[in-house]
Tab-separated table of C-alpha atoms and ligand atoms in Angstrom:
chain	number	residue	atom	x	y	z
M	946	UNK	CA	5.380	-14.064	28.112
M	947	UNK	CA	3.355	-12.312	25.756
M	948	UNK	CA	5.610	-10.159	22.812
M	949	UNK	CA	5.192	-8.650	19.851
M	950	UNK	CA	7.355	-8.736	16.784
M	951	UNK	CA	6.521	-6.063	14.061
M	952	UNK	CA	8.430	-5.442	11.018
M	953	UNK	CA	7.293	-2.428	9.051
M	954	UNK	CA	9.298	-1.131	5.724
M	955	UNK	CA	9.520	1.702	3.502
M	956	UNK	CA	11.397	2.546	0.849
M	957	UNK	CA	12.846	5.935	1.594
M	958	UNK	CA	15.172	6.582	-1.048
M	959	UNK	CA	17.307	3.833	-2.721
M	960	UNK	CA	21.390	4.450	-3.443
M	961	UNK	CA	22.399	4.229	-6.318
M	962	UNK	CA	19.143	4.568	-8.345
M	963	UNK	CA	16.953	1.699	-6.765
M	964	UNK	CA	19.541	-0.964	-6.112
M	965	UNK	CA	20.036	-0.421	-2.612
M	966	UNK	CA	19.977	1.555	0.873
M	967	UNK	CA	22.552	3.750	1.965
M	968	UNK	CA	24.134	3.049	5.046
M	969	UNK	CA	24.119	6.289	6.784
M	970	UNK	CA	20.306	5.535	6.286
M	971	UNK	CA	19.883	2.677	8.195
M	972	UNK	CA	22.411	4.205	10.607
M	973	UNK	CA	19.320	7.107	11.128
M	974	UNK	CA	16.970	4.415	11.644
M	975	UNK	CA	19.117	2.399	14.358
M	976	UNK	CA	19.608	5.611	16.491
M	977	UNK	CA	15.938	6.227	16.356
M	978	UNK	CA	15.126	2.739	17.283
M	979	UNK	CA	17.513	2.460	19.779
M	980	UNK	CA	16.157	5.606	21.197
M	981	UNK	CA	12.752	3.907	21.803
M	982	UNK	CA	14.412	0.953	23.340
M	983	UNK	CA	16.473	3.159	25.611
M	984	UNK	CA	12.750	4.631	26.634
M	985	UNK	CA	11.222	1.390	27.055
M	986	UNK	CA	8.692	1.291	24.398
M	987	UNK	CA	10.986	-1.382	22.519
M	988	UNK	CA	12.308	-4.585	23.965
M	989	UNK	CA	14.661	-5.094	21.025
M	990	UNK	CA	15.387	-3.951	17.812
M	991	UNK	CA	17.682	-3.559	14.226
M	992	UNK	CA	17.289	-1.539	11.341
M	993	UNK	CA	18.301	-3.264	7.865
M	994	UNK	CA	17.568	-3.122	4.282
M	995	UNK	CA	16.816	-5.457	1.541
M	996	UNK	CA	17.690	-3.918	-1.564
M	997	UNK	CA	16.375	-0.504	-1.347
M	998	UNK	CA	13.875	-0.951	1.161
M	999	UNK	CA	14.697	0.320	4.857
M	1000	UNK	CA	13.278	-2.439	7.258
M	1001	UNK	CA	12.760	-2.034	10.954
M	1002	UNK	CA	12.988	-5.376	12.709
M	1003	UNK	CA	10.931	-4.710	16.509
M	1004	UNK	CA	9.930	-6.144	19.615
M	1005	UNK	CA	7.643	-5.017	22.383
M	1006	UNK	CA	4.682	-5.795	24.575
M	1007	UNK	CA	1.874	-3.112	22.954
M	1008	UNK	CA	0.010	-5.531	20.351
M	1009	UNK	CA	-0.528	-5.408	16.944
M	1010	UNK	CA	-1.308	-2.341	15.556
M	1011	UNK	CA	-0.377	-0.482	18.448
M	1012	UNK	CA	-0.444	3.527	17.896
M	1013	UNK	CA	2.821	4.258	19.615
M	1014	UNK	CA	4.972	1.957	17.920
M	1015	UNK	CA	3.306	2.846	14.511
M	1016	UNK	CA	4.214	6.169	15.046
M	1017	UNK	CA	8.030	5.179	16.094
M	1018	UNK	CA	8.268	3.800	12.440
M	1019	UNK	CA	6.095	6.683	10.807
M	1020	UNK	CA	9.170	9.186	12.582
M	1021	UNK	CA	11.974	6.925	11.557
M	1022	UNK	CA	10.856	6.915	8.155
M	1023	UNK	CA	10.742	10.978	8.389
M	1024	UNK	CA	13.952	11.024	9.942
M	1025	UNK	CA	15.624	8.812	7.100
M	1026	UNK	CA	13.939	10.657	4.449
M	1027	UNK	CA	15.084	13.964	5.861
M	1028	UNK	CA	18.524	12.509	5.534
M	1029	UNK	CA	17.753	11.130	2.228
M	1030	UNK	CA	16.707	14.623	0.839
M	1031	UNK	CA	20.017	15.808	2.200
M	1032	UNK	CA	22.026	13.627	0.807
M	1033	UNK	CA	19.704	13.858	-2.446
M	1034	UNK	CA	19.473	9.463	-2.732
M	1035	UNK	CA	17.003	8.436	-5.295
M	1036	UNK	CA	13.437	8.688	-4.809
M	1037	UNK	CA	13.827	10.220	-1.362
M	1038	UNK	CA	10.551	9.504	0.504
M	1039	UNK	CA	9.283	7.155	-1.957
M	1040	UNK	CA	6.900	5.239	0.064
M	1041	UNK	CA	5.634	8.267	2.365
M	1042	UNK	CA	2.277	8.587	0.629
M	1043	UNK	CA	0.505	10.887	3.543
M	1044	UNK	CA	1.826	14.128	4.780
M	1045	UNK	CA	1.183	13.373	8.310
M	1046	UNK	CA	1.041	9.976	10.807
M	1047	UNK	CA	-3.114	9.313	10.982
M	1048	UNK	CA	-2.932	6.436	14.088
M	1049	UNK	CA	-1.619	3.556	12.055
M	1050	UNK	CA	1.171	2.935	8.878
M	1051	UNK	CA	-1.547	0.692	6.807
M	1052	UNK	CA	-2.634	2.426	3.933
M	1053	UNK	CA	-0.303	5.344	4.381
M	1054	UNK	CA	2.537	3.491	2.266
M	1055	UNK	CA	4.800	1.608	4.577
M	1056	UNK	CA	4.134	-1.742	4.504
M	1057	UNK	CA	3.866	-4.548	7.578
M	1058	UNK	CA	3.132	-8.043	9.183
M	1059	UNK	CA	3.289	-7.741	12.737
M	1060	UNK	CA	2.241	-11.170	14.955
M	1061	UNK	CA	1.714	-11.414	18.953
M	1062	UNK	CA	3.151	-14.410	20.356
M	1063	UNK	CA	3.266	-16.492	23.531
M	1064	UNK	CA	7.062	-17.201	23.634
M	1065	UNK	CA	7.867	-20.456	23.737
M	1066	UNK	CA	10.330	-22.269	25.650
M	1067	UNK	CA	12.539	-21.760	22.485
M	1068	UNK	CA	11.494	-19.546	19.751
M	1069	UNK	CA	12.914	-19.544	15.914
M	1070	UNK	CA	11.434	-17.148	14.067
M	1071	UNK	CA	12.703	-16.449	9.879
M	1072	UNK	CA	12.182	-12.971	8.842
M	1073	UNK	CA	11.676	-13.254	4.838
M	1074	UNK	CA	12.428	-9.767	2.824
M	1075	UNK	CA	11.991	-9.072	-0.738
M	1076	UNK	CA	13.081	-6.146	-2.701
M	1077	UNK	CA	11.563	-5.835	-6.703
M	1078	UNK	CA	8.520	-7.971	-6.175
M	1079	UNK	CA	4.900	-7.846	-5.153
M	1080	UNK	CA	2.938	-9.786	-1.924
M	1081	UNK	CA	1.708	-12.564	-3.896
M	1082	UNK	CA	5.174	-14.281	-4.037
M	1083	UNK	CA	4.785	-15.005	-0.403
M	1084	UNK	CA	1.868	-17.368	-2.163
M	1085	UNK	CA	3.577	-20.566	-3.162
M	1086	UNK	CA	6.064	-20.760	-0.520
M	1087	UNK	CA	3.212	-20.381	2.130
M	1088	UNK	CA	2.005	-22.887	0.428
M	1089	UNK	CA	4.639	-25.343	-0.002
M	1090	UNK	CA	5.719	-24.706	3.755
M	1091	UNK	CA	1.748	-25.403	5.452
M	1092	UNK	CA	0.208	-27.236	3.289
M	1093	UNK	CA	3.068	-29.045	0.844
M	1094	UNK	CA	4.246	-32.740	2.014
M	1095	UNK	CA	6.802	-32.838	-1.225
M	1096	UNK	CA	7.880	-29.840	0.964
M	1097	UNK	CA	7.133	-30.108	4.047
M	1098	UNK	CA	7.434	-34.076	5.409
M	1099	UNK	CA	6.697	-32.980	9.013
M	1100	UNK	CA	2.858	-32.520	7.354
M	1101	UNK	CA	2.826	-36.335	7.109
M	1102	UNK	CA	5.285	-37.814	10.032
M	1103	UNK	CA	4.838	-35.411	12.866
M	1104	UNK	CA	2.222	-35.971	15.121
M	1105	UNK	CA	1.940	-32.363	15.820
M	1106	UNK	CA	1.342	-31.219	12.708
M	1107	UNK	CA	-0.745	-33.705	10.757
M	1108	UNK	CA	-4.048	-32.129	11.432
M	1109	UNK	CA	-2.924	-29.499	9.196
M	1110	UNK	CA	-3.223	-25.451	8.903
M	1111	UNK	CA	-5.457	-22.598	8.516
M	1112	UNK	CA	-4.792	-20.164	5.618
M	1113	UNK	CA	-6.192	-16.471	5.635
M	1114	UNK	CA	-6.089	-15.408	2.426
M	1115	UNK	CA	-6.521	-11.765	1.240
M	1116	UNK	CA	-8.538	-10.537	-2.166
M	1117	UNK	CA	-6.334	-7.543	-2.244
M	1118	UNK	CA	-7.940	-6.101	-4.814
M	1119	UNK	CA	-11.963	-6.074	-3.459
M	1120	UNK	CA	-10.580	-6.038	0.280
M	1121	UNK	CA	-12.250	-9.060	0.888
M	1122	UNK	CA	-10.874	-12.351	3.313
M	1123	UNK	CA	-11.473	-15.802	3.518
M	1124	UNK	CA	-10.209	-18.411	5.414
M	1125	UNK	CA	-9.188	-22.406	4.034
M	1126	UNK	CA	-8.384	-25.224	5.639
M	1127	UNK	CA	-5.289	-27.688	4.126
M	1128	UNK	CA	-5.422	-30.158	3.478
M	1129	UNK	CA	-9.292	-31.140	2.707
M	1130	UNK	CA	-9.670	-27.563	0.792
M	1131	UNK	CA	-6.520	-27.071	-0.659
M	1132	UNK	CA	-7.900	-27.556	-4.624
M	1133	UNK	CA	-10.412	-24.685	-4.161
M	1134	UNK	CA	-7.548	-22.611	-2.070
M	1135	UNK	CA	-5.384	-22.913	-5.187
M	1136	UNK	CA	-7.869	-21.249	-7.696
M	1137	UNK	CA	-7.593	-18.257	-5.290
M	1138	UNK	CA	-4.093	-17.840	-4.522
M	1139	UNK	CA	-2.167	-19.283	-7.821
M	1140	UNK	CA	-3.897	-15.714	-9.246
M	1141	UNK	CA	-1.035	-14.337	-6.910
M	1142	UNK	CA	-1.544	-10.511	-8.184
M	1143	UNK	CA	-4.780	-10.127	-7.037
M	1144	UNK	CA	-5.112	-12.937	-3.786
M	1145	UNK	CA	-2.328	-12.918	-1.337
M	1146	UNK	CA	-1.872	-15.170	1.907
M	1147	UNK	CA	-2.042	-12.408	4.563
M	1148	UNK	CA	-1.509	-15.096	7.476
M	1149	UNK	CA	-1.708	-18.710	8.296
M	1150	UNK	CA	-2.329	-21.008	12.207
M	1151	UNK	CA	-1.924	-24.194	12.935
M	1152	UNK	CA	-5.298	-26.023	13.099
M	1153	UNK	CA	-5.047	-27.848	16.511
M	1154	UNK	CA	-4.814	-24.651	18.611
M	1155	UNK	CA	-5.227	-21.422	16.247
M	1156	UNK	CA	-1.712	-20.211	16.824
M	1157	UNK	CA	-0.091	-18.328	14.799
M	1158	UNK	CA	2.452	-19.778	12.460
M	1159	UNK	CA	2.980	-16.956	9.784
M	1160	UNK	CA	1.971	-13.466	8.999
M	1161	UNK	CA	3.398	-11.728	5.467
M	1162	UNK	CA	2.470	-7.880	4.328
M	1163	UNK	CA	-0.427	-7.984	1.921
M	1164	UNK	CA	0.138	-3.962	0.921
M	1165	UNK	CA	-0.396	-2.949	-2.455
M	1166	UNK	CA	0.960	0.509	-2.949
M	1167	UNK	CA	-1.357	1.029	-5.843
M	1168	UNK	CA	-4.469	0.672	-4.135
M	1169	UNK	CA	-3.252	2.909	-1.020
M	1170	UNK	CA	-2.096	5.882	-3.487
M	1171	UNK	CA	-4.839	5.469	-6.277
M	1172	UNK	CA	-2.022	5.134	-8.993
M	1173	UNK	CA	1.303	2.728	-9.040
M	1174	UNK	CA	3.984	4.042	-7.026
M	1175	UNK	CA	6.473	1.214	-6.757
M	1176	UNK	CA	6.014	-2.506	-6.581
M	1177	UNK	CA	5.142	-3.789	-2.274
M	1178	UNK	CA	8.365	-5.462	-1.886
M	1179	UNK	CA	6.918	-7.669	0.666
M	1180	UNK	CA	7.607	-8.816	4.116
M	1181	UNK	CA	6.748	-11.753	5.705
M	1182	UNK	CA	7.441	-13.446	9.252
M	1183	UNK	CA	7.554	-17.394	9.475
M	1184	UNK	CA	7.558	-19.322	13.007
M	1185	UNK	CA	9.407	-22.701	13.115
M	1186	UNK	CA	9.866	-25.987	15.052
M	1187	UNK	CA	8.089	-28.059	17.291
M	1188	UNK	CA	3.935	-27.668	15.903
M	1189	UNK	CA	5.356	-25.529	12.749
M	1190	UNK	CA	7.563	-26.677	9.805
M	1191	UNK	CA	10.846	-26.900	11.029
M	1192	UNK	CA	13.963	-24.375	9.608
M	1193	UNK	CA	14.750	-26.678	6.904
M	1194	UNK	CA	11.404	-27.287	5.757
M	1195	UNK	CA	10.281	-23.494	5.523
M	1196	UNK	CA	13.477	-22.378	3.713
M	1197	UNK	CA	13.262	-25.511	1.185
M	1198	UNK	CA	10.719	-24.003	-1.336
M	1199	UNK	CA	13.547	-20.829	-2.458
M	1200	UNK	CA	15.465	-23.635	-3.134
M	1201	UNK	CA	13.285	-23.861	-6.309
M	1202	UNK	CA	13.484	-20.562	-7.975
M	1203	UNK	CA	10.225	-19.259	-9.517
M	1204	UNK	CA	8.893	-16.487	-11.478
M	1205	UNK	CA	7.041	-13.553	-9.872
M	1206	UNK	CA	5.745	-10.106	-10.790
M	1207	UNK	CA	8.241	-7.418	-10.167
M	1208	UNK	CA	11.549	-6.289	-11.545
M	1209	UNK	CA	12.532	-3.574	-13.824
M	1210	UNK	CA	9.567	-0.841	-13.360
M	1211	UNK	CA	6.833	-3.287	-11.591
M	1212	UNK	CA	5.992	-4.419	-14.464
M	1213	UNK	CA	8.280	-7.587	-15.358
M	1214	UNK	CA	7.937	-11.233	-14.837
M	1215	UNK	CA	11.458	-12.532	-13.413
M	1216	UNK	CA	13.149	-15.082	-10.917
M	1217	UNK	CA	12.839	-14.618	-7.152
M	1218	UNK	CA	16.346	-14.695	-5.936
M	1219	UNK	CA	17.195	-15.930	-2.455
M	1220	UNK	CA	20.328	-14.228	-1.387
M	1221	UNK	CA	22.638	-13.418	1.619
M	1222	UNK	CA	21.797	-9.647	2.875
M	1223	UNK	CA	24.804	-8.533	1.454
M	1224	UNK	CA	23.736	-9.591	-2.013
M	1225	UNK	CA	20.084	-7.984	-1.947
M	1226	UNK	CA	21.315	-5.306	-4.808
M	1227	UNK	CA	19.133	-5.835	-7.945
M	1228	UNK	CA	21.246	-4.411	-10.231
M	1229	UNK	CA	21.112	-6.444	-13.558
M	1230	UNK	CA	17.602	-4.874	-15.319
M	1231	UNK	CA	16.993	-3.754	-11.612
M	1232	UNK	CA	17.069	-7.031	-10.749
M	1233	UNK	CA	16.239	-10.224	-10.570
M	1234	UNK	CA	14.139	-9.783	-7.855
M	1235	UNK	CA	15.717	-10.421	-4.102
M	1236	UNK	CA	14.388	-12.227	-0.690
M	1237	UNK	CA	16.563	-12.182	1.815
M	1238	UNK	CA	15.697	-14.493	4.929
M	1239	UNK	CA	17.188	-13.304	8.927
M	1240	UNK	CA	16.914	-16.200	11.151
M	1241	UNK	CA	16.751	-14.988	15.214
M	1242	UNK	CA	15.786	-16.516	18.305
M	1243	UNK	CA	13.661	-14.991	20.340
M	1244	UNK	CA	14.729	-14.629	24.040
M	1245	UNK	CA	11.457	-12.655	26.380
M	1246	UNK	CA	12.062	-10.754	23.032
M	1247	UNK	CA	15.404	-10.229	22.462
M	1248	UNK	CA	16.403	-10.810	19.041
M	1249	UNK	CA	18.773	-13.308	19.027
M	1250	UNK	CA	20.800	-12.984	15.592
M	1251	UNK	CA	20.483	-12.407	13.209
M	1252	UNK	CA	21.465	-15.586	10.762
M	1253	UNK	CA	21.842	-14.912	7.184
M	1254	UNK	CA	19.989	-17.951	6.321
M	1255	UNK	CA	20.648	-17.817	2.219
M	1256	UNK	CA	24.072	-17.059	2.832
M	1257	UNK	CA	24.197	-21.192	2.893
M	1258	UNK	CA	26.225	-22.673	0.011
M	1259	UNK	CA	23.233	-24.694	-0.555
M	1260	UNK	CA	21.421	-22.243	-2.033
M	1261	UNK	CA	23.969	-21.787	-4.992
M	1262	UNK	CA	22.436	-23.859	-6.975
M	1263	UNK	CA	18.879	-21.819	-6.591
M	1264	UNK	CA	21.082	-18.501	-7.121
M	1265	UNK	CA	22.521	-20.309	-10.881
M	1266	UNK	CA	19.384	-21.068	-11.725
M	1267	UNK	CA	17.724	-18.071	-10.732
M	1268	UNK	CA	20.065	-16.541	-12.893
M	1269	UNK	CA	19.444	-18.486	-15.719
M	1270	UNK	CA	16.114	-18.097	-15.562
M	1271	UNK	CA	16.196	-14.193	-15.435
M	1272	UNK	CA	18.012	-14.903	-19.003
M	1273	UNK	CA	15.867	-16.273	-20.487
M	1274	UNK	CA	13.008	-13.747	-19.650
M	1275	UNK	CA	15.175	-11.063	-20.790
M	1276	UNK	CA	15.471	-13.120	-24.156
M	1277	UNK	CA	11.541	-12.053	-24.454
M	1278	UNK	CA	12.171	-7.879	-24.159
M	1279	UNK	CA	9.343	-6.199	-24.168
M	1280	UNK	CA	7.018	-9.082	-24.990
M	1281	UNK	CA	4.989	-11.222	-22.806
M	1282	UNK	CA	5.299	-13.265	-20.569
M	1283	UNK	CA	8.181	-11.224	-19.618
M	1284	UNK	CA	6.465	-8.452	-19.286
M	1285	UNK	CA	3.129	-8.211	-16.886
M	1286	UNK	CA	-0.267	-8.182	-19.331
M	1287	UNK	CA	-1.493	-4.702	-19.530
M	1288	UNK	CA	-3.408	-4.335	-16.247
M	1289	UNK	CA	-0.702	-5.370	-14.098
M	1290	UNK	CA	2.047	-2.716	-15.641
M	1291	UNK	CA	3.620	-0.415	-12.879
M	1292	UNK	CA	4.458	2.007	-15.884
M	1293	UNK	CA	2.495	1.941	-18.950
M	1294	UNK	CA	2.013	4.522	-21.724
M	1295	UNK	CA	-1.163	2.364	-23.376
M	1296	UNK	CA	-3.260	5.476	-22.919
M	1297	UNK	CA	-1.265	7.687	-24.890
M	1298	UNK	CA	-0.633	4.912	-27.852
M	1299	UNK	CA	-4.240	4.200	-28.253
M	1300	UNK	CA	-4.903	8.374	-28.147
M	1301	UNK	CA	-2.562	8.602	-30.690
M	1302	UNK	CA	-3.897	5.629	-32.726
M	1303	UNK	CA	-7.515	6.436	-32.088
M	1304	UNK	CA	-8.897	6.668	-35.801
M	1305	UNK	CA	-7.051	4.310	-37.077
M	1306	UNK	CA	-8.340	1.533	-35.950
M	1307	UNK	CA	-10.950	0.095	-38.594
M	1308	UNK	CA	-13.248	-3.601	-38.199
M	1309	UNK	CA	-11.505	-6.494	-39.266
M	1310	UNK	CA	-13.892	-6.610	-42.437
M	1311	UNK	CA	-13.958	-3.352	-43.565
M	1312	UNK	CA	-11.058	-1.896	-46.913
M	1313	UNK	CA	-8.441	0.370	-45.116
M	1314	UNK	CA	-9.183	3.422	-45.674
M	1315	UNK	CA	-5.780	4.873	-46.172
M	1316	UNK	CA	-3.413	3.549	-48.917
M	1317	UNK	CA	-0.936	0.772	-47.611
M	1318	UNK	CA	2.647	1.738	-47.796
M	1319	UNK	CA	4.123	0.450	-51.296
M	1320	UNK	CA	5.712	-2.384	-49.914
M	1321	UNK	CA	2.202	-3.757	-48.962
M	1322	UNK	CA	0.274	-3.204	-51.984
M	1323	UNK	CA	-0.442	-6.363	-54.059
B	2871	LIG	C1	11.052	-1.340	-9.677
B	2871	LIG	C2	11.977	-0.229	-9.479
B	2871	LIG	C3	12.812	0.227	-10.592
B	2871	LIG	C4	12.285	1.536	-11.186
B	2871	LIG	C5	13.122	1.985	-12.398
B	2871	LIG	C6	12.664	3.326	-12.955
B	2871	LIG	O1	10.286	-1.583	-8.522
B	2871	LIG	O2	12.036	0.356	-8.412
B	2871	LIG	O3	12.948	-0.761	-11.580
B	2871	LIG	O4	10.938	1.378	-11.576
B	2871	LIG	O5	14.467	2.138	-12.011
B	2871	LIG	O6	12.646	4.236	-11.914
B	2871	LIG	P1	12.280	5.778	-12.091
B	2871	LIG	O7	10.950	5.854	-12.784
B	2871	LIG	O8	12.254	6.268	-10.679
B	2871	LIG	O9	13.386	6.392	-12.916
B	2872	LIG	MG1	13.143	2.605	-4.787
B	2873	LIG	MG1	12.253	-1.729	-3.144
């Protein structure tokens, strides 16, 4: 049986501040969903958040990209930030960059990764969620899952999977794609996608049959809206078992905290946090940033679960050091690497400083023109 599993999010309006979503919000959003299922345009569905981003978890038979159940999540967002207007929750409507639905979510704010499937005779399928951060942190754990055999030993042991996968990698910045093949192209894949602000893995399949294995959101709300308007806070859906890396094997690289571009006002380097839903609240510097992972199996497209898969003790340690990490960023302030070179700032105020300072600027060579301050003078 053929299905499709979309999962399109917005950020609608966050409670308190940006730290997470109300839940009379996702309420709204369940009763809308639900509605559609009722009519029979959904198989399944659940509404949930991951920090302050509303998330809408779907099943059906209409493809990707499909008009009608775009629409369904255009509404729901409009329903949730009617209620979110009401109830006057921070940054209400956020992500709604267009007035009015125009036949598809991409590029109007929202962001996605939808895959159609053949079921299998058993289907596990991890939803990953991140709240504070930007697509390119899907990057190395793509990686490390498809193409990693530190990571992934199934890569070297399993028949099924030796052959290797197919990246499709995303130059989010010149809308360009490309495709690689791991192993034998890895080292050139690498120069691409370690630049992880400006090339993203948008999807990868598994080489022996072109199936799909994973599909993550590739969104960059600054290109859609011509100005930053909130990091993507990515999503990104992960098959597993049999030809793909097993459960174990695709959670095992947020076992190994690392550093991506997010956090306090976009424009932060800190930790990527994996966490049980119930713990996707950056709160400390708005922050660290959050994933959150819901396991399900599918059933002719029921969800099955969800499964808090961080909420496993054995991802403590990854939450200490996470924390300990976000520390010592913090130690830097405002200084880099902490925070994101110029060009990659959500917020900056470089224009005004260097309006301000135009004039006073003089070559290296050159006698300042004005008198130094007493202190200075030799
Ligand atoms: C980062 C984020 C927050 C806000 C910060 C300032 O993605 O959502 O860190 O950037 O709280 O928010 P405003 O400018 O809305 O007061
Ligand atoms: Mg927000
Ligand atoms: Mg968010």
């Amino acid at each position: 049986m053929k299905v499709t599993l979309s999962v399109i999010k917005a950020d609608i309006g966050g409670y308190v501040g940006h730290s997470e979503s109300h839940p009379d919000i996702i309420a709204k959003a369940a009763e809308c969903l639900n509605k559609a299922k009722k009519d029979g345009l959904l198989i399944d569905c659940q509404a949930t958040k991951c920090g302050d981003d509303l998330q809408l978890i779907m099943t059906h038979q209409k493809g990707t990209s499909s008009y009608d159940i775009h629409k369904l999540a255009w509404d729901t967002f409009v329903e949730g930030t009617k209620l979110a207007k009401k109830m006057k929750l921070y940054g209400a409507g956020q992500d709604m960059l267009k007035d009015s639905f125009a036949g598809n979510v991409k590029g109007m704010g929202p962001g996605l990764a939808e895959m159609e499937i053949e079921e299998r005779i058993s289907e596990p399928v991890l939803i990953f969620m991140a709240d504070k951060t930007s697509a390119g942190a899907w990057n190395m754990p793509l990686y490390k899952m498809f193409a990693d055999p530190f990571n992934t030993i199934g890569l070297v042991i399993a028949a099924n999977m030796h052959n290797g996968f197919t990246f499709e990698v995303h130059d989010v910045k010149d809308h360009k794609k490309i495709r690689f093949n791991a192993p034998e192209e890895i080292y050139d894949m690498l120069v691409l996608i370690g630049a992880a602000a400006r090339f993203a893995v948008k999807a990868v399949y598994h080489r022996d049959n072109g199936e799909i294995a994973a599909v993550s959101s590739t969104e960059r709300l600054y290109e859609s809206a011509g100005r930053y308007v909130g990091k993507d806070d990515p999503v990104c859906i992960v098959r597993s078992q049999g030809i793909f890396p097993a459960v174990g094997e695709v959670l095992e690289p947020f076992a190994a905290p690392i550093l991506v571009q997010g956090w306090m006002r976009g424009s932060h380097m800190g930790p990527l946090m994996p966490v049980a839903l119930i713990d996707s609240t950056p709160s400390r510097f708005d922050g660290p940033p959050r994933v959150i992972c819901l396991g399900y199996q599918l059933c002719n497209g029921t969800l099955i679960g969800p499964r808090d898969m961080f909420a496993d003790k054995s991802f403590d340690l990854a939450r200490q050091q996470a924390n300990e990490m976000a520390d010592m960023m913090r130690r830097h302030g405002p200084f880099e690497p902490h925070r994101l070179p110029l060009e990659e700032m959500e917020y900056t105020t470089m224009p005004q400083v260097m309006e301000k300072l135009n004039g006073r600027f003089q070559s290296l060579d050159a006698p300042f023109k004005t008198k130094a301050p007493a202190s200075h003078e030799q």
